[in-house]
Short mmCIF file of C-alpha atoms in Angstrom, two decimals:
data_model
loop_
_atom_site.label_atom_id
_atom_site.label_comp_id
_atom_site.label_asym_id
_atom_site.label_seq_id
_atom_site.Cartn_x
_atom_site.Cartn_y
_atom_site.Cartn_z
CA UNK E 1 0.00 0.00 0.00
CA UNK E 2 2.73 2.48 0.95
CA UNK E 3 4.74 1.80 -2.17
CA UNK E 4 1.65 2.30 -4.36
CA UNK E 5 0.78 5.50 -2.50
CA UNK E 6 4.30 6.90 -2.91
CA UNK E 7 4.34 6.04 -6.61
CA UNK E 8 0.93 7.65 -7.17
CA UNK E 9 1.96 10.82 -5.37
CA UNK E 10 5.20 10.97 -7.33
CA UNK E 11 3.26 10.64 -10.60
CA UNK E 12 0.92 13.49 -9.64
CA UNK E 13 3.87 15.73 -8.81
CA UNK E 14 5.55 14.96 -12.15
CA UNK E 15 2.36 15.81 -14.05
CA UNK E 16 1.91 19.20 -12.36
CA UNK E 17 3.34 22.28 -14.00
CA UNK E 18 5.45 24.60 -11.83
CA UNK E 19 2.70 27.21 -11.53
CA UNK E 20 0.25 24.52 -10.43
CA UNK E 21 2.58 23.42 -7.66
CA UNK E 22 3.11 27.02 -6.57
CA UNK E 23 -0.65 27.69 -6.59
CA UNK E 24 -1.26 24.61 -4.43
CA UNK E 25 1.39 25.66 -1.91
CA UNK E 26 0.43 29.35 -1.88
CA UNK E 27 -3.36 29.24 -1.69
CA UNK E 28 -4.91 25.80 -1.54
CA UNK E 29 -2.97 24.23 1.34
CA UNK E 30 -3.02 27.21 3.77
CA UNK E 31 -6.69 28.00 3.06
CA UNK E 32 -7.64 24.35 3.46
CA UNK E 33 -5.85 24.24 6.82
CA UNK E 34 -7.81 27.29 7.98
CA UNK E 35 -11.09 25.85 6.69
CA UNK E 36 -10.65 22.57 8.54
CA UNK E 37 -9.90 24.39 11.80
CA UNK E 38 -12.86 26.76 11.46
CA UNK E 39 -15.18 23.93 10.40
CA UNK E 40 -14.18 21.90 13.43
CA UNK E 41 -14.72 24.79 15.82
CA UNK E 42 -18.15 25.64 14.38
CA UNK E 43 -19.29 22.01 14.66
CA UNK E 44 -19.59 21.31 10.93
CA UNK E 45 -17.88 17.91 10.97
CA UNK E 46 -19.96 16.73 13.92
CA UNK E 47 -23.14 17.78 12.10
CA UNK E 48 -22.46 15.65 9.02
CA UNK E 49 -24.11 12.24 8.67
CA UNK E 50 -24.21 9.44 6.12
CA UNK E 51 -27.45 11.04 4.86
CA UNK E 52 -26.58 14.07 2.70
CA UNK E 53 -27.53 17.42 4.22
CA UNK E 54 -27.97 20.80 2.57
CA UNK E 55 -26.12 23.89 3.81
CA UNK E 56 -29.42 25.12 5.28
CA UNK E 57 -29.79 21.90 7.30
CA UNK E 58 -26.19 22.05 8.46
CA UNK E 59 -26.56 25.71 9.40
CA UNK E 60 -29.62 24.90 11.49
CA UNK E 61 -27.73 22.13 13.31
CA UNK E 62 -24.64 24.24 13.97
CA UNK E 63 -26.40 27.57 14.53
CA UNK E 64 -24.25 29.24 11.88
CA UNK E 65 -24.66 30.96 8.51
CA UNK E 66 -25.77 28.71 5.61
CA UNK E 67 -23.77 30.85 3.16
CA UNK E 68 -20.56 30.25 5.12
CA UNK E 69 -21.40 26.55 5.45
CA UNK E 70 -21.81 26.30 1.69
CA UNK E 71 -18.50 27.98 0.99
CA UNK E 72 -16.65 25.80 3.49
CA UNK E 73 -18.30 22.64 2.21
CA UNK E 74 -17.26 23.44 -1.34
CA UNK E 75 -13.52 23.49 -0.60
CA UNK E 76 -13.79 20.55 1.80
CA UNK E 77 -15.63 18.46 -0.80
CA UNK E 78 -13.29 19.17 -3.72
CA UNK E 79 -10.42 18.13 -1.47
CA UNK E 80 -12.17 14.85 -0.51
CA UNK E 81 -12.50 15.75 3.15
CA UNK E 82 -16.29 15.49 2.98
CA UNK E 83 -18.59 13.95 0.37
CA UNK E 84 -20.93 15.86 -1.97
CA UNK E 85 -23.92 14.96 -4.13
CA UNK E 86 -24.88 16.39 -7.51
CA UNK E 87 -27.49 18.47 -5.66
CA UNK E 88 -24.82 20.15 -3.49
CA UNK E 89 -25.71 18.28 -0.33
CA UNK E 90 -22.93 17.01 1.89
CA UNK E 91 -22.19 13.85 3.84
CA UNK E 92 -19.52 12.47 6.12
CA UNK E 93 -16.42 10.52 5.09
CA UNK E 94 -13.89 8.53 7.07
CA UNK E 95 -11.71 11.64 7.32
CA UNK E 96 -14.51 13.99 8.35
CA UNK E 97 -15.55 11.55 11.06
CA UNK E 98 -11.97 11.63 12.33
CA UNK E 99 -12.05 15.44 12.37
CA UNK E 100 -15.38 15.37 14.24
CA UNK E 101 -13.70 13.73 17.23
CA UNK E 102 -12.41 16.55 19.50
CA UNK E 103 -9.77 14.18 20.89
CA UNK E 104 -8.69 12.97 17.45
CA UNK E 105 -6.79 14.09 14.37
CA UNK E 106 -8.18 17.62 14.43
CA UNK E 107 -5.70 18.30 17.22
CA UNK E 108 -2.99 18.19 14.57
CA UNK E 109 -4.71 21.11 12.84
CA UNK E 110 -4.91 23.00 16.13
CA UNK E 111 -1.23 22.20 16.74
CA UNK E 112 -0.33 23.80 13.42
CA UNK E 113 -2.00 27.06 14.48
CA UNK E 114 -0.58 26.87 18.01
CA UNK E 115 3.00 26.25 17.02
CA UNK E 116 3.97 25.43 13.44
CA UNK E 117 2.55 28.51 11.71
CA UNK E 118 3.88 31.03 14.27
CA UNK E 119 7.34 29.49 13.98
CA UNK E 120 7.60 29.28 10.20
CA UNK E 121 6.42 32.87 9.69
CA UNK E 122 9.41 34.08 11.74
CA UNK E 123 11.98 31.61 10.42
CA UNK E 124 13.01 33.36 7.16
CA UNK E 125 14.05 36.56 8.95
CA UNK E 126 15.91 34.52 11.58
CA UNK E 127 17.93 32.66 8.96
CA UNK E 128 18.75 35.89 7.12
CA UNK E 129 20.10 37.38 10.35
CA UNK E 130 22.19 34.23 10.92
CA UNK E 131 23.56 34.37 7.36
CA UNK E 132 21.87 31.04 6.60
CA UNK E 133 24.02 29.02 8.96
CA UNK E 134 22.25 25.72 9.74
CA UNK E 135 21.01 25.91 13.36
CA UNK E 136 22.81 23.33 15.50
CA UNK E 137 23.10 24.91 18.94
CA UNK E 138 20.76 22.95 21.18
CA UNK E 139 21.27 25.42 24.04
CA UNK E 140 20.13 28.38 21.91
CA UNK E 141 17.80 26.97 19.23
CA UNK E 142 15.74 29.19 16.88
CA UNK E 143 12.72 28.49 19.08
CA UNK E 144 14.01 30.81 21.82
CA UNK E 145 14.04 33.74 19.40
CA UNK E 146 10.70 32.91 17.80
CA UNK E 147 8.57 32.34 20.89
CA UNK E 148 10.40 34.22 23.67
CA UNK E 149 10.59 31.08 25.78
CA UNK E 150 13.62 29.04 26.90
CA UNK E 151 12.34 25.81 25.36
CA UNK E 152 9.28 24.11 23.94
CA UNK E 153 8.46 22.22 27.12
CA UNK E 154 8.44 25.38 29.24
CA UNK E 155 6.17 27.01 26.65
CA UNK E 156 3.84 24.01 26.78
CA UNK E 157 3.58 24.32 30.56
CA UNK E 158 2.58 27.95 30.06
CA UNK E 159 0.07 27.02 27.31
CA UNK E 160 -1.76 23.88 28.52
CA UNK E 161 -4.33 23.90 25.69
CA UNK E 162 -1.55 23.82 23.10
CA UNK E 163 0.16 21.03 25.04
CA UNK E 164 -3.09 19.06 25.06
CA UNK E 165 -3.43 19.48 21.27
CA UNK E 166 0.15 18.25 20.79
CA UNK E 167 -0.25 15.24 23.08
CA UNK E 168 -3.60 14.19 21.62
CA UNK E 169 -2.35 14.40 18.05
CA UNK E 170 0.80 12.39 18.67
CA UNK E 171 -1.12 9.80 20.67
CA UNK E 172 -3.36 9.26 17.64
CA UNK E 173 -0.38 9.00 15.29
CA UNK E 174 1.41 6.49 17.49
CA UNK E 175 -1.75 4.45 17.97
CA UNK E 176 -1.91 3.97 14.20
CA UNK E 177 1.63 2.58 14.00
CA UNK E 178 2.68 -1.00 14.67
CA UNK E 179 4.14 -1.43 18.19
CA UNK E 180 7.90 -1.46 18.43
CA UNK E 181 7.72 -5.06 19.63
CA UNK E 182 6.59 -6.02 16.12
CA UNK E 183 9.97 -4.79 14.84
CA UNK E 184 12.28 -6.06 17.55
CA UNK E 185 11.47 -9.53 18.98
CA UNK E 186 11.22 -9.27 22.79
CA UNK E 187 12.64 -12.80 22.92
CA UNK E 188 16.02 -11.23 22.17
CA UNK E 189 15.78 -9.41 25.50
CA UNK E 190 14.55 -12.47 27.36
CA UNK E 191 17.40 -14.65 26.16
CA UNK E 192 20.06 -14.65 28.93
CA UNK E 193 17.91 -12.22 30.93
CA UNK E 194 19.00 -11.93 34.57
CA UNK E 195 15.80 -11.53 36.60
CA UNK E 196 17.68 -9.62 39.29
CA UNK E 197 18.03 -6.71 36.83
CA UNK E 198 15.45 -4.50 35.16
CA UNK E 199 14.25 -5.89 31.86
CA UNK E 200 13.86 -2.42 30.37
CA UNK E 201 14.33 1.23 31.28
CA UNK E 202 12.20 3.46 29.05
CA UNK E 203 14.08 6.79 29.14
CA UNK E 204 11.73 9.69 28.49
CA UNK E 205 8.92 7.17 28.17
CA UNK E 206 5.99 9.52 28.78
CA UNK E 207 2.97 7.78 30.23
CA UNK E 208 4.29 4.34 29.38
CA UNK E 209 2.78 3.50 25.99
CA UNK E 210 5.88 1.70 24.70
CA UNK E 211 6.44 0.02 28.06
CA UNK E 212 2.91 -1.38 27.91
CA UNK E 213 3.71 -3.05 24.59
CA UNK E 214 6.73 -4.76 26.13
CA UNK E 215 4.81 -5.75 29.27
CA UNK E 216 2.09 -7.34 27.14
CA UNK E 217 4.66 -9.26 25.10
CA UNK E 218 6.46 -10.79 28.12
CA UNK E 219 3.74 -11.02 30.77
CA UNK E 220 2.89 -14.67 30.15
CA UNK E 221 6.46 -16.00 30.06
CA UNK E 222 8.10 -13.55 32.49
CA UNK E 223 5.37 -12.02 34.69
CA UNK E 224 7.92 -10.83 37.26
CA UNK E 225 10.14 -8.97 34.76
CA UNK E 226 10.32 -5.33 35.78
CA UNK E 227 10.08 -2.34 33.45
CA UNK E 228 10.87 1.24 34.47
CA UNK E 229 9.38 4.32 32.78
CA UNK E 230 11.31 7.53 33.38
CA UNK E 231 10.25 11.09 32.56
CA UNK E 232 9.88 14.57 34.02
CA UNK E 233 8.08 14.74 37.39
CA UNK E 234 4.88 16.26 35.98
CA UNK E 235 4.68 13.58 33.29
CA UNK E 236 5.20 10.81 35.83
CA UNK E 237 2.55 12.38 38.09
CA UNK E 238 0.07 12.24 35.20
CA UNK E 239 1.05 8.64 34.44
CA UNK E 240 0.36 7.64 38.06
CA UNK E 241 -3.28 8.61 37.53
CA UNK E 242 -3.72 5.72 35.09
CA UNK E 243 -5.96 2.99 36.50
CA UNK E 244 -4.73 0.22 34.20
CA UNK E 245 -0.94 0.45 34.44
CA UNK E 246 0.49 -3.11 34.29
CA UNK E 247 1.95 -4.24 37.60
CA UNK E 248 5.31 -4.89 35.91
CA UNK E 249 5.78 -1.17 35.18
CA UNK E 250 7.40 1.15 37.71
CA UNK E 251 7.35 4.95 37.31
CA UNK E 252 10.38 7.10 38.10
CA UNK E 253 10.96 10.88 37.78
CA UNK E 254 14.23 11.45 35.93
CA UNK E 255 16.12 14.00 33.84
CA UNK E 256 18.05 12.17 31.13
CA UNK E 257 20.97 14.59 31.36
CA UNK E 258 21.62 13.37 34.90
CA UNK E 259 23.35 10.18 36.00
CA UNK E 260 21.16 7.18 35.19
CA UNK E 261 20.04 5.71 38.56
CA UNK E 262 19.09 2.28 37.17
CA UNK E 263 22.30 0.40 36.48
CA UNK E 264 22.81 -2.76 34.49
CA UNK E 265 19.35 -3.12 32.90
CA UNK E 266 18.92 -5.59 30.09
CA UNK E 267 17.67 -2.79 27.84
CA UNK E 268 17.61 1.01 27.75
CA UNK E 269 14.86 2.17 25.40
CA UNK E 270 14.60 5.72 23.96
CA UNK E 271 11.72 6.65 21.66
CA UNK E 272 12.17 9.87 19.66
CA UNK E 273 14.45 11.35 22.29
CA UNK E 274 17.67 12.07 20.42
CA UNK E 275 15.93 13.62 17.42
CA UNK E 276 14.82 16.45 19.74
CA UNK E 277 18.44 17.39 20.40
CA UNK E 278 21.47 18.62 18.51
CA UNK E 279 24.52 16.35 18.44
CA UNK E 280 26.15 17.75 21.59
CA UNK E 281 23.08 17.23 23.78
CA UNK E 282 22.21 13.88 22.15
CA UNK E 283 25.77 12.75 22.91
CA UNK E 284 25.29 13.68 26.58
CA UNK E 285 22.03 11.72 26.78
CA UNK E 286 23.63 8.62 25.28
CA UNK E 287 26.67 8.94 27.53
CA UNK E 288 24.42 8.73 30.61
CA UNK E 289 22.93 5.54 29.15
CA UNK E 290 26.33 4.07 28.27
CA UNK E 291 27.62 4.70 31.79
CA UNK E 292 24.72 2.65 33.22
CA UNK E 293 25.14 -0.30 30.83
CA UNK E 294 26.70 -3.61 31.77
CA UNK E 295 29.13 -4.49 28.93
CA UNK E 296 28.11 -7.64 27.07
CA UNK E 297 24.66 -7.66 28.69
CA UNK E 298 22.84 -4.36 28.28
CA UNK E 299 21.28 -3.31 24.99
CA UNK E 300 20.35 0.20 23.86
CA UNK E 301 17.30 0.49 21.63
CA UNK E 302 16.46 3.74 19.84
CA UNK E 303 13.11 4.07 18.07
CA UNK E 304 13.82 6.88 15.63
CA UNK E 305 13.50 8.04 12.04
CA UNK E 306 16.46 7.02 9.89
CA UNK E 307 16.77 9.14 6.77
CA UNK E 308 17.88 7.34 3.60
CA UNK E 309 21.32 8.25 2.31
CA UNK E 310 19.76 8.93 -1.12
CA UNK E 311 17.58 12.03 -1.16
CA UNK E 312 15.19 10.57 -3.74
CA UNK E 313 14.36 7.72 -1.34
CA UNK E 314 13.32 10.09 1.46
CA UNK E 315 9.72 10.25 2.64
CA UNK E 316 8.42 13.87 2.39
CA UNK E 317 7.11 13.66 5.96
CA UNK E 318 10.56 12.76 7.27
CA UNK E 319 12.17 15.58 5.30
CA UNK E 320 9.64 18.05 6.73
CA UNK E 321 10.19 16.77 10.27
CA UNK E 322 13.92 17.36 9.86
CA UNK E 323 13.23 21.07 9.21
CA UNK E 324 10.77 21.13 12.11
CA UNK E 325 13.41 19.74 14.47
CA UNK E 326 15.89 22.33 13.24
CA UNK E 327 13.55 25.25 13.89
CA UNK E 328 12.32 24.06 17.27
CA UNK E 329 15.47 22.60 18.80
CA UNK E 330 18.44 23.19 16.50
CA UNK E 331 18.20 19.41 16.11
CA UNK E 332 17.82 17.05 13.15
CA UNK E 333 16.65 13.77 11.75
CA UNK E 334 19.68 11.58 11.03
CA UNK E 335 20.86 9.14 8.38
CA UNK E 336 22.21 5.76 9.40
CA UNK E 337 25.75 7.11 9.03
CA UNK E 338 24.92 9.98 11.38
CA UNK E 339 23.36 7.60 13.90
CA UNK E 340 26.45 5.39 13.78
CA UNK E 341 28.70 8.38 14.40
CA UNK E 342 26.53 9.59 17.29
CA UNK E 343 26.47 6.18 18.96
CA UNK E 344 30.16 5.50 18.46
CA UNK E 345 31.00 8.93 19.86
CA UNK E 346 29.22 7.88 23.07
CA UNK E 347 31.12 4.60 23.23
CA UNK E 348 28.26 2.48 21.88
CA UNK E 349 28.31 0.06 18.96
CA UNK E 350 25.70 0.18 16.21
CA UNK E 351 24.45 -3.42 15.86
CA UNK E 352 21.63 -3.26 13.29
CA UNK E 353 18.34 -1.67 12.21
CA UNK E 354 14.96 -3.30 12.68
CA UNK E 355 11.93 -2.13 10.71
CA UNK E 356 8.49 -3.16 9.45
CA UNK E 357 6.30 -1.76 6.68
CA UNK E 358 3.80 0.77 7.95
CA UNK E 359 6.02 2.28 10.63
CA UNK E 360 7.75 5.54 9.73
CA UNK E 361 10.47 4.82 12.27
CA UNK E 362 13.15 2.18 12.66
CA UNK E 363 14.47 0.53 15.77
CA UNK E 364 18.22 0.92 16.11
CA UNK E 365 19.93 -1.73 18.22
CA UNK E 366 23.19 -0.79 19.90
CA UNK E 367 25.35 -2.23 22.66
#
């Protein structure tokens, strides 16, 4: 499916003339983004049903102007976000149903307005002032200039609604991806596992989503294997409120720039941690992990994007995320060569990559 989708998208791009591409980028995509946000906030998506409705019917349901409804529905329909009949009545689609859920994908649209759009409007001037030097200072990333805040996480604490949009959107994205245990067989961790040690330490593991996957995979054969989830105190406090946390999982406040308190675990797992940091800071994070490892026993697993060495093989989403990481953190998405260099610089050995179709990320095994 993914190969067919990529080939179809590549064909469409080849068929477009330059002015058509520019028109799409300049007017269609930004206006569509605005329309989806406004339509969500006015209740349009929630008002749609499988039965086609006229703009007058939708206006009555939402308490809004039928003329505005009609104009919004036109652009939504021609972009296949909602369905339309020959009589200009409108009905729901799989995508519009997703946008109707206030806890669902629409949070990605809100996130764009909260964060992405404010940042990219200021980025050109910033790069001009810096003489187009590629940002790579994790201590002073472009973000600090754009948003007048020391870092993204401080800004999120000051803007809880924006943080909620971000968390909800990424939870939906991760829920749609295969679990990391489908890439890396947990049996490789269980082989020669010493039950007196932690099976896994999930560094920066949030509320424990990845740890739950591991717990489910090993609970029948090794019900006493212990898994630690580490994150900032406020994240751990929120995780403690969960009523269904597996008994194998322990929660621990921790800053990954500090000495790792759990020594000699079978595995140290980091999901999308290093891509938030420039090389200097990422090196420091991995050094703390390396110092805690037992040589010949501990494994380091990184669930991260690995950019292809050939540009033409790169997924557009991964290329865009690389720019996003640069603007927010002075960080980057890395190629396999760059990951090898980063790991080796921290005294770790790159062992291999694990991947499955349908997951945008790879699992990097190191020791």
